[in-house]
Structures are given as C-alpha cells and as structure tokens.
Coordinates of C-alpha atoms and ligand atoms in Angstrom, one line a residue:
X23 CA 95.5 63.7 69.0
X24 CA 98.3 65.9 68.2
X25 CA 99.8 68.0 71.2
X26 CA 97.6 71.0 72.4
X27 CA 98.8 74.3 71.1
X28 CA 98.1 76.9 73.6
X29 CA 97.7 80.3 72.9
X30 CA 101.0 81.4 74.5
X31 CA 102.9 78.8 76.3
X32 CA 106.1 79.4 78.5
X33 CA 109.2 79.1 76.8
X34 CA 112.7 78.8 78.6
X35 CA 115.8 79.7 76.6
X36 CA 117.8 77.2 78.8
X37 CA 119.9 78.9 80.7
X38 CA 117.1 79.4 83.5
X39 CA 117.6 76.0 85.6
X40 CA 121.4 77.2 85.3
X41 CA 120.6 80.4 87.0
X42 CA 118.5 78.3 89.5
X43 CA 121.0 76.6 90.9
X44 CA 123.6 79.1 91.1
X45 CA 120.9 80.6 93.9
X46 CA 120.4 77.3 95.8
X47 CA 124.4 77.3 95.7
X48 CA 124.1 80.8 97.4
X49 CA 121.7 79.9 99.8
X50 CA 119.7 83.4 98.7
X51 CA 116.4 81.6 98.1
X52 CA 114.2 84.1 99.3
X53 CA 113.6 86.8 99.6
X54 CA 116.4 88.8 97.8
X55 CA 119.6 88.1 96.1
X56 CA 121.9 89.3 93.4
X57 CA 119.7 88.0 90.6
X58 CA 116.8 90.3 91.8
X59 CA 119.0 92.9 91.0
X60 CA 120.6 91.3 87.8
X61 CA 116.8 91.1 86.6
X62 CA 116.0 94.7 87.5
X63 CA 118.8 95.5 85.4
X64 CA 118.5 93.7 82.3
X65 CA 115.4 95.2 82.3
X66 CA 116.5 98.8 82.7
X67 CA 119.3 97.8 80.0
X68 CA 116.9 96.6 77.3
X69 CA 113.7 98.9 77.7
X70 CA 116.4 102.1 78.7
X71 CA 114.1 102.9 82.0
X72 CA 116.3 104.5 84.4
X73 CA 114.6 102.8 87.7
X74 CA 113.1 99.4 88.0
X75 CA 111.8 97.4 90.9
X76 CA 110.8 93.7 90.2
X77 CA 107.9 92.5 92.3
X78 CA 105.3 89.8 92.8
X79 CA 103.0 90.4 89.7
X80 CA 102.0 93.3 87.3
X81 CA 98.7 93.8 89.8
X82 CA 101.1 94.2 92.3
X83 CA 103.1 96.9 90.4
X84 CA 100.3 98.8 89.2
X85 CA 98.9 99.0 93.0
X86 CA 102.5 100.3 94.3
X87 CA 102.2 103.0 91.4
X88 CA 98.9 103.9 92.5
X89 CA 99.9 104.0 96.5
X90 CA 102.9 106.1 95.9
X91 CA 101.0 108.5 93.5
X92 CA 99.1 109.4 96.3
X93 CA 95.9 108.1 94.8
X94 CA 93.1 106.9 97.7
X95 CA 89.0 106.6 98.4
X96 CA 87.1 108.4 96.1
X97 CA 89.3 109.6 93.9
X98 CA 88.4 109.2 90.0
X99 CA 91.4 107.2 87.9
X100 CA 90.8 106.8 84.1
X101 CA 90.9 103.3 82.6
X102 CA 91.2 101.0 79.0
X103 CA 88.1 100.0 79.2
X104 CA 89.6 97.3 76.3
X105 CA 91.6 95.6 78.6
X106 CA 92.1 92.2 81.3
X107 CA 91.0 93.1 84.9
X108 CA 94.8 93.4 86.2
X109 CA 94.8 96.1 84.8
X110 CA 92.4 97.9 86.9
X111 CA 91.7 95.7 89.7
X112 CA 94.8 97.6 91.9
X113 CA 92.0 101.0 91.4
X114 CA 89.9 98.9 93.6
X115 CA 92.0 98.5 96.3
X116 CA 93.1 101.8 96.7
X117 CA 89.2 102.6 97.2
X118 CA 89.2 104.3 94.3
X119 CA 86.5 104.9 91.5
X120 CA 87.8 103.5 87.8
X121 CA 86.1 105.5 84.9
X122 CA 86.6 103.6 82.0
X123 CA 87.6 105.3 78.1
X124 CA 86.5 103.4 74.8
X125 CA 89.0 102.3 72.4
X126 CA 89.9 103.7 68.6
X127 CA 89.4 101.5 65.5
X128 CA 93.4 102.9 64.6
X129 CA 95.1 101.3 67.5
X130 CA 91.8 99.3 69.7
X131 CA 93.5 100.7 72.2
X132 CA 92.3 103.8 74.6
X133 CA 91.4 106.9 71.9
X134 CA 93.1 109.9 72.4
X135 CA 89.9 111.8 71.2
X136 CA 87.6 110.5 73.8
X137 CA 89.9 110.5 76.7
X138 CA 90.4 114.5 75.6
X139 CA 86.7 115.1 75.8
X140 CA 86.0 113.4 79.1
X141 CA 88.8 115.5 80.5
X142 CA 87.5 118.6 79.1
X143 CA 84.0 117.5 80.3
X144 CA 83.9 116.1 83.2
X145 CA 83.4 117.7 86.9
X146 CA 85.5 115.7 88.9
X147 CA 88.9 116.1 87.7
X148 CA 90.8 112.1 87.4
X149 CA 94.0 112.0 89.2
X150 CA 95.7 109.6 87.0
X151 CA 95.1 106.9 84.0
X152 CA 96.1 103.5 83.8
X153 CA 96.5 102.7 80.1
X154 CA 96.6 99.4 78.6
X155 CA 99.3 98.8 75.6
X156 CA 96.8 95.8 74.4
X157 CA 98.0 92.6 73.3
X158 CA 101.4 93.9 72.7
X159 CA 100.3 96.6 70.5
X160 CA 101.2 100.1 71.1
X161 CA 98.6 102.9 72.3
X162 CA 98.4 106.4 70.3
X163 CA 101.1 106.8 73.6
X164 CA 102.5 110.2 72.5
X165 CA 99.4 112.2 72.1
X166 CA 98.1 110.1 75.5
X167 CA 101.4 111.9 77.7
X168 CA 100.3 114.5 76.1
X169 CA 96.7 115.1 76.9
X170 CA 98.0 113.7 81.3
X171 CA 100.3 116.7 81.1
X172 CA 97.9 119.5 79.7
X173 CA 95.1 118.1 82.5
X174 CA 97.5 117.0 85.3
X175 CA 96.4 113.6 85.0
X176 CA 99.4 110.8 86.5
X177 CA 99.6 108.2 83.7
X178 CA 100.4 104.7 84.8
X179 CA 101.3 102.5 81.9
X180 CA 100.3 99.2 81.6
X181 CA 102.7 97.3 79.5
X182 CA 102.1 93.8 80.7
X183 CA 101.4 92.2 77.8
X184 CA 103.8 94.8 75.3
X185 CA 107.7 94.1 77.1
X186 CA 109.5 94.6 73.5
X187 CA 106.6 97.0 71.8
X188 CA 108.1 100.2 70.9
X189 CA 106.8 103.6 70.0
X190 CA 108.8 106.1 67.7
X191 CA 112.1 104.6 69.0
X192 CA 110.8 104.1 73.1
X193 CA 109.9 101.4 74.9
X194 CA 106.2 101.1 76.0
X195 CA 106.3 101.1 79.5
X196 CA 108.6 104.4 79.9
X197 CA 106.8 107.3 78.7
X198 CA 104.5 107.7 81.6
X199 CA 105.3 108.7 85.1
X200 CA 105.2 104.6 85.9
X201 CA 105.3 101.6 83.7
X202 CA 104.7 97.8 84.6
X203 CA 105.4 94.6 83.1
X204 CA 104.0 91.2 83.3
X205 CA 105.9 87.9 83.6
X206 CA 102.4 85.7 84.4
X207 CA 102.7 82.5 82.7
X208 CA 101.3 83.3 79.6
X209 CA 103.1 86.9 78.9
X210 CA 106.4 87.1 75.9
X211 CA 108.9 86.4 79.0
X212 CA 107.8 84.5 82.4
X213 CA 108.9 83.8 85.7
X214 CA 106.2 82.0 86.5
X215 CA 104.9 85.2 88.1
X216 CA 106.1 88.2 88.3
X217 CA 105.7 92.2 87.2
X218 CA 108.1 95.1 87.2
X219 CA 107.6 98.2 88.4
X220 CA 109.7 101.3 86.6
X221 CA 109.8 105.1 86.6
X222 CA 112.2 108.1 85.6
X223 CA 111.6 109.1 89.6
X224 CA 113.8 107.1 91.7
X225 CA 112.6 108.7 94.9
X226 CA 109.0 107.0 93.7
X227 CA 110.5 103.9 93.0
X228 CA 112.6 104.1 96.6
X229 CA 109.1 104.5 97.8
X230 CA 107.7 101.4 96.2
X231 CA 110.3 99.1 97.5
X232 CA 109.5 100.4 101.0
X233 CA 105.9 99.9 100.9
X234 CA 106.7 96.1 99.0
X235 CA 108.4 95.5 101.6
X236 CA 106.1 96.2 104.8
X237 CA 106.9 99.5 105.0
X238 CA 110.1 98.9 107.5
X239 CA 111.2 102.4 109.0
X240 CA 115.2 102.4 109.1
X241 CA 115.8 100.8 112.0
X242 CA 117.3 98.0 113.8
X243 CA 114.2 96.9 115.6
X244 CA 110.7 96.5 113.2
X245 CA 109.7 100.0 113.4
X246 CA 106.0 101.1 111.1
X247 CA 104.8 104.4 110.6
X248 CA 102.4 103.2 107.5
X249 CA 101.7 100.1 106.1
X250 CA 102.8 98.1 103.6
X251 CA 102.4 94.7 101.2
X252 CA 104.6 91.7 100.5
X253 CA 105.2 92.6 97.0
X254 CA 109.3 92.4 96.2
X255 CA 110.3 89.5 93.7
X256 CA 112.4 86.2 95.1
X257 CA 115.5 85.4 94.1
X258 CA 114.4 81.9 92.1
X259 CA 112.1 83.9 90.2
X260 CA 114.4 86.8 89.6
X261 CA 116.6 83.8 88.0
X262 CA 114.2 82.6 85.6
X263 CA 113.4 86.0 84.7
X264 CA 117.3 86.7 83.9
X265 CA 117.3 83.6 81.6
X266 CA 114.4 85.0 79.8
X267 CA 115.5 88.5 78.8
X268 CA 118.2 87.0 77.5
X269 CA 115.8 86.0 74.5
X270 CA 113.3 88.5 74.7
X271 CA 114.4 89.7 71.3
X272 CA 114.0 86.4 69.7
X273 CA 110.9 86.1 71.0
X274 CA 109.6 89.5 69.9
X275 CA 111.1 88.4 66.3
X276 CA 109.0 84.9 66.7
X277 CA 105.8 86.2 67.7
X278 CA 105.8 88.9 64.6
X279 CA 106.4 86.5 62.3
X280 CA 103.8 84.2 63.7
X281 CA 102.0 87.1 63.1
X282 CA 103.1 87.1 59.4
X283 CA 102.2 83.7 58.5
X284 CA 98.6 84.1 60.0
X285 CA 98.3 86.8 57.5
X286 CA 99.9 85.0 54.8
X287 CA 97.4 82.1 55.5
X288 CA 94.1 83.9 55.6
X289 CA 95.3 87.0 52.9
X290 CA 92.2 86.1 50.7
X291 CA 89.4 85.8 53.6
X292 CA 88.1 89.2 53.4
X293 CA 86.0 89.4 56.3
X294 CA 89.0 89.0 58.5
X295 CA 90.7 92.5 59.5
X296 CA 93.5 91.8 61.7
X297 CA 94.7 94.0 64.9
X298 CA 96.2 97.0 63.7
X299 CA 99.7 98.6 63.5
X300 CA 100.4 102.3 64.3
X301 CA 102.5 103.8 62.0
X302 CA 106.2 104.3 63.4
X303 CA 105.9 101.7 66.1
X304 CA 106.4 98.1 66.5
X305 CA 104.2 96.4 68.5
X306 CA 105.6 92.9 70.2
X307 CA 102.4 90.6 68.5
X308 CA 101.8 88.6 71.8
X309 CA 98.8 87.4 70.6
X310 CA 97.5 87.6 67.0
X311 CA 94.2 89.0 67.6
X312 CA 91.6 89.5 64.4
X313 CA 88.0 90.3 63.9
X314 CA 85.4 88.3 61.9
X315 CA 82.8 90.7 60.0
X316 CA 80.3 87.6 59.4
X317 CA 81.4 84.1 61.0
X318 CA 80.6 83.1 64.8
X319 CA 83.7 83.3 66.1
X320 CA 82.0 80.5 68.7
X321 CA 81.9 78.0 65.7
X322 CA 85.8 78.7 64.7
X323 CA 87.0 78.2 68.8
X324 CA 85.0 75.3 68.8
X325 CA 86.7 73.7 65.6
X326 CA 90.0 74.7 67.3
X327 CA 89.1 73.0 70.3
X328 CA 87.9 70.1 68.0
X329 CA 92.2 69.8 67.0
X330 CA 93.5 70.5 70.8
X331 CA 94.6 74.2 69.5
X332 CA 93.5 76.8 72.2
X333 CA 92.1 80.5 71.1
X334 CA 90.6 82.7 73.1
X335 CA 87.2 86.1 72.6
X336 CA 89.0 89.4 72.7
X337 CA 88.6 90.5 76.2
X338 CA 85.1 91.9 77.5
X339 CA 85.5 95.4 77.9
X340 CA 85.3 96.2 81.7
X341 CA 82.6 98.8 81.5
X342 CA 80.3 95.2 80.3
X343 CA 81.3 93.5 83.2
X344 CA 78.8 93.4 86.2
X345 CA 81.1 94.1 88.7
X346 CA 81.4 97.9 87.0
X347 CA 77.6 98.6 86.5
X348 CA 77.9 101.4 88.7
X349 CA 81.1 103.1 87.5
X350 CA 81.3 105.8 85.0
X351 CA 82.6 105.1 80.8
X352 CA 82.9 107.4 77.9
X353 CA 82.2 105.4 75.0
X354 CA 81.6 105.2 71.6
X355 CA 80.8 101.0 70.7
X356 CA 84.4 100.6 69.9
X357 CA 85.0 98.2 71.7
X358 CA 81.6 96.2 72.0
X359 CA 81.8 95.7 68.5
X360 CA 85.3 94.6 68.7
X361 CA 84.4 92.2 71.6
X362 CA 81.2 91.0 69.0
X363 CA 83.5 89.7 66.3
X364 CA 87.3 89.0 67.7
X365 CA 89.3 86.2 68.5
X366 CA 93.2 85.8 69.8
X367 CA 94.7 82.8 68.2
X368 CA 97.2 80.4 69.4
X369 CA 100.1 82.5 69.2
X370 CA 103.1 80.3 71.1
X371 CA 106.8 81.2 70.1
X372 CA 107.1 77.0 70.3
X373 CA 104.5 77.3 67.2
X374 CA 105.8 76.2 63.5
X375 CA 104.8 77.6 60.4
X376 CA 102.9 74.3 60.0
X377 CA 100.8 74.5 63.1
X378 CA 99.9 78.0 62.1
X379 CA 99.0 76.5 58.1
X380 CA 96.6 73.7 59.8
X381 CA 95.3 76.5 62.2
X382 CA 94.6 78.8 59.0
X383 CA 92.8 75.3 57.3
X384 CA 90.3 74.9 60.4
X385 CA 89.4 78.6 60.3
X386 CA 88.7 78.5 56.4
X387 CA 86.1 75.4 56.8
X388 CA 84.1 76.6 59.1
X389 CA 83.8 80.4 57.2
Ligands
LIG430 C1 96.7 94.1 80.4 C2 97.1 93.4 81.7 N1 97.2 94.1 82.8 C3 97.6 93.5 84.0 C4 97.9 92.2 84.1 C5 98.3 91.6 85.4 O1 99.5 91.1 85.5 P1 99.8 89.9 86.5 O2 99.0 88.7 86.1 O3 101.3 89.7 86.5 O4 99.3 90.4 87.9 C6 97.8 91.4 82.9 C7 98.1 90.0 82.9 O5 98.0 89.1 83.6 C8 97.4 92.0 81.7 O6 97.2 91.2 80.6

C-alpha cells in the first residue's frame, strides 16, 4: 500500500526544530518569549496588518474579537453559513444568537446580495458578521466592508483557512475591523495549534491580550476587575510558527499549482466545475474543492480510500446542522446544493504531480 496522502498534511520548512531549541536554550518555554513576538511580526510583515496578537487557536481569536467588540447575550451576529463550526462556535459562547447568510455561485462564499437584503429586512439590527474566506478562496470582501459600514455592522473576518489569499492587492484577513488566522494542523502554515488575532485598532488588540491573559489589572499583586481566558500563544509554538512563514509563499505557490494539475487532469470531465476564482484576487488554493453535476461523490471518496488517499464532502452548511435548528438563515440553496455534489481533494504541498495524475485516474473510473 503506497503512503496515505492526506488532504493537507503539516509541512516544516526545517528551520523549526532550530528555532525550538534556541527557546529551550532561553529557558522561555512558556508562556511568552521573543519568538511570540518574532511570530506576531512576520505576520504583520507579510499580510501588512498593523496589530497582531498570536494566541491559542483561530476559535480563540475569533472569541477575543467578539468579547472586545462588545458583543454579549442576545445579541444577533451574521454568519457563512458555508463554513467549519470554528468559525461560529466563539457566537455561542458570548451567548449570542448566530443568523446564518447563504453563499453565491461566483465566490461559494457569503453573497453580498443576500446579506444586503437581510440587513435591509430584518427587525433586529446584527451587531457584527463573521465571514468565512472559504477554503482559501477570497469572499466578494470589498462590497462585504461595504454593506458593515452603510448598516453599522462590526465585520470579523475569518481567514483561517486563506493566510496568503489576496484581494485587489490586500490581504484577506485586514479589511475588516478584526481578522484571524489558523495554524491547526491541517491549515497552509501550522504550529500545531494556533490562530492570530489582528486589527488596524491597537487599543482593541491591547484589549485582547488583557483578556487572553486573565484579565490582570496593572498591578503587583493579582488584581481582577473582569474576567478573562488563557488564550496568548507559547513560546515553542511561536517558534514553529516563525519557521513556517518563512515559506508561506512557497507554499501558497505549491498549493495553486496543485490546483493547476488537478485541472489539467480532469479538463475533459465536464460534469466537474471546480471552486471558483474572483476576478482580481488570488485565492491561496488550501484545498482544491470541485463539484460533481452527476457522480456520487460517496463512490469517488470511497475509491480514494480504496488507494490510502484522503478527500473530504464540502462542509455542511451550519444552518443543516441540528445544533442550529432554532437559529435564523437567509438562504437561497446555494449552498445545499453545493454541499449535494462537492468534494475537497487531497491537496498536501508534500503532493507530486504524480500523486495528483493517479488521484485524477481513480476519479475518472468511477465517473
Ligand atoms: C473556517 C474556519 N474557521 C475557524 C477555524 C478554527 O480554527 P482553530 O482550529 O485554529 O480554532 C477553522 C479551522 O480549524 C476554520 O477552517
């Protein structure tokens, strides 16, 4: 049995155990350190945010957003419905009510169309939306600020699978009043686990490293007027995560063009429309997701599985799941149908042309 391909394995650029060790040297293991900071500012240095605060996860950094934003019980916060739960799970535990936006068949990301509507429909006015820059592909983000600013919505990005997408010249992840990123194991760059907070406002992000870090009053003794989390990043992980931006180009590069050869590959399967593009923007391909118009896509995992390659359904949109039955969506079946017929396939920077060729080969039988 050859190795298993997995849709998007870690990949060190080999510098990391380097970094690793200069920490253990310093004896800053935990919880802070200077590569905490050198992370936080490679980050600012590629993506050009001007405030960045590395923490425990992306849930993590989308829950500090929300806490500092002010948002609380009963408020209404507008979500992707086409999305993975971390990106709306931090709405929960601010006791907050999510109210979930369909996608568009231009981007499958949140429409600008519908999420205008609900705002000039609805009764209770949202106090912010989390958007969801899916699989590394850029949102219609421009019009999105837009439509937050005319209704005084907050707009929390969620870039956690899209480090390296970029929209008219910007990275996703700084055009709303917070960004996050993801370094879970799976993302373009990990730590092992990890997120990033950032923001233009450095009084919000001064906020958010109070309340990640219990909320400590300044003073000598432990002093608490609110509370607060465990959020803030270690140092070990910090170092990983400075190895890793040190590549994240290359790895943007790799995933597009593993992108490329899928389309190469399956170019004369017509039923297949791949995940789109928007014009002037250049999404970062984490995974290669595509659509089937007639095949099960059931029957093409399970002949993946068959040769140790991993793929994985498009995610079920949230307003499907159970756990929402009771909240509110605008929708319009974009993304059922997109759910019906779509697959991510193995999509691993470690991947060779070759693995991608015999991937393409197993698809075509079973069509
Ligand atoms: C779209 C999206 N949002 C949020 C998250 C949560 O990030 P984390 O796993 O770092 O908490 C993830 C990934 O895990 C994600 O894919």
């Amino acid at each position: 049995m050859n190795k298993r391909i997995f849709l998007s394995a870690p990949h060190m650029s080999g510098n990391e155990l380097k970094y690793i060790e200069k920490v253990f040297e310093s004896n800053y293991i935990a919880p802070l350190g200077e590569y905490v900071n050198k992370f936080e500012d490679s980050i600012k240095d590629y993506t050009s945010c001007e405030n960045a605060l590395a923490v425990t996860s992306g849930t993590a950094a989308i829950h500090l957003a929300l806490r500092v934003l002010g948002i609380g019980a009963g408020d209404d916060v507008l979500a992707s419905t086409f999305t993975f739960i971390g990106s709306v799970n931090a709405i929960l535990y601010q006791g907050a009510n999510p109210v979930f936006i369909d996608s568009d068949k231009e981007s499958w990301n949140l429409s600008p169309i519908l999420l205008n509507k609900y705002l000039c429909e609805c009764e209770k006015k949202p106090k912010a939306l989390v958007i969801t820059h899916l699989y590394g592909q850029c949102a219609e983000i421009e019009k999105i600020v837009d439509i937050c600013r005319l209704h005084g919505v907050y707009l929390i990005e969620d870039a956690a699978e899209s480090l390296g997408a970029i929209y008219k010249g910007k990275h996703t992840g700084t055009f709303g009043d917070f960004g996050i990123y993801s370094f879970n194991g799976n993302k373009i760059l990990t730590t092992s686990g990890g997120g990033m907070l950032v923001s233009s406002n450095k009084d919000w992000i001064e906020k958010a490293k109070f309340y990640s870090t219990q909320a400590k009053e300044p003073f000598i003794h432990y002093e608490h007027l609110e509370y607060g989390y465990n959020y803030r990043m270690s140092n070990v992980l910090a170092a990983i995560g400075v190895g890793q931006m040190e590549v994240i180009e290359d790895r943007v590069l790799k995933k597009r063009e593993i992108f490329e050869w899928y389309k190469e590959f399956l170019s004369d399967i017509e039923e297949i429309t791949f995940m789109p593009e928007l014009e002037n923007s250049r999404g970062n391909r984490w995974l290669t997701a595509l659509t089937f118009e007639k095949a099960d896509y059931n029957k093409v995992m399970k002949a993946l599985e068959e040769v140790n390659v991993e793929s994985r359904p498009l995610w079920k949109p949230m307003h499907m799941q159970k756990l929402f039955e009771n909240s509110k969506s605008y929708l319009d079946g974009t993304s059922e149908e997109l759910f019906k017929k779509g697959l991510c396939v193995a999509s691993s920077t470690t991947m060779t042309k070759d693995d991608v060729k015999m991937i393409c080969e197993v698809i075509k039988k079973v069509l």
